[in-house]
Amino acid sequence: MAEDDASVSNLFKEIDEELRQDKATMLWKQYGNTLIGAIVAVVICVAGYEGWKAYDLSKREEISAKYANALDLAQQQNFTEAEKAFKALSSQSDSGYATLANMQEAALLADQGKHKEAAEQYFLIAQNGELDSVFRDMALVLGAMNGLDNMDAAEISRRRNEPLAPQRNGIASLCRSQSGQQGKSP
C-alpha cells in the first residue's frame, strides 16, 4: 500500500510539474517577444545614455583645455592670441566658459590699459539678461571701476539699465559703498 501511495504521489508531482511547464511555455509564447524587446530597449537606452555622457564629457574637456590655453596665452602677455582664443571660445560655447571668456576678454583690455574699452565690454556683459545675476552684477561693478578715469559718473549711471540684484550677494553693497550711497538702494 505504501508503494501505491508513493506512486500516486509521484504521479501527481509529475502532473503538477507538467502543468507548470505548460503554463511557463504558454506564458513564454505569449509574452516572450515583449520581454526580449523590453530588455533590448533597456540595454539600448543605457548604452545611449552612457555614450551621450562620454561625448558630453569629452566636449567639456575640450572646451576646458581651450580655456586653459587662452589663460596661458594671457599670462604670457600674448594679448592678441589670447583675445582671439577667448573670442573663439565665447562664440562656440554655450556653457559657463562663454561667460568666463567674455569676462577675460574685458580683463585683457584692462590689462593692456584700454580701460574705456574694458568698461564697454563689461557693460555689454552686464546687459545680458540670460546670465546669472551674480555675473551681471560683477560685470557692472568691473565696468564702473574700469570707466572711472575716462567716463563721467552720469554715463556710468546711465549704463546701469537695471538695478543690482537685491542683497543676495555682496556686490550690491560694494557698489553702493563705492558710489557713496551707504543706506540707499541702487
Coordinates of C-alpha atoms in Angstrom, one line a residue, residues 66-67 69-89 101 104-105 108 112:
K66 CA 40.9 75.7 -24.8
Y67 CA 40.1 78.0 -21.9
N69 CA 45.3 77.5 -23.2
A70 CA 43.8 81.0 -23.6
L71 CA 44.6 81.8 -20.0
D72 CA 48.2 80.6 -20.6
L73 CA 48.5 82.9 -23.5
A74 CA 47.2 85.8 -21.4
Q75 CA 49.7 85.1 -18.6
Q76 CA 52.5 85.0 -21.2
Q77 CA 51.4 88.6 -22.2
N78 CA 50.4 87.3 -25.7
F79 CA 47.3 89.5 -25.6
T80 CA 46.5 89.3 -29.3
E81 CA 46.4 85.5 -29.4
A82 CA 44.7 85.3 -26.0
E83 CA 42.0 87.7 -27.2
K84 CA 41.4 85.6 -30.4
A85 CA 41.2 82.4 -28.3
F86 CA 38.7 83.9 -25.8
K87 CA 36.6 85.3 -28.7
A88 CA 36.5 81.9 -30.4
L89 CA 35.6 80.2 -27.1
A101 CA 35.8 84.0 -21.8
Q104 CA 38.5 87.5 -19.6
E105 CA 38.4 89.4 -22.9
L108 CA 42.7 91.6 -21.1
Q112 CA 46.6 96.5 -21.7

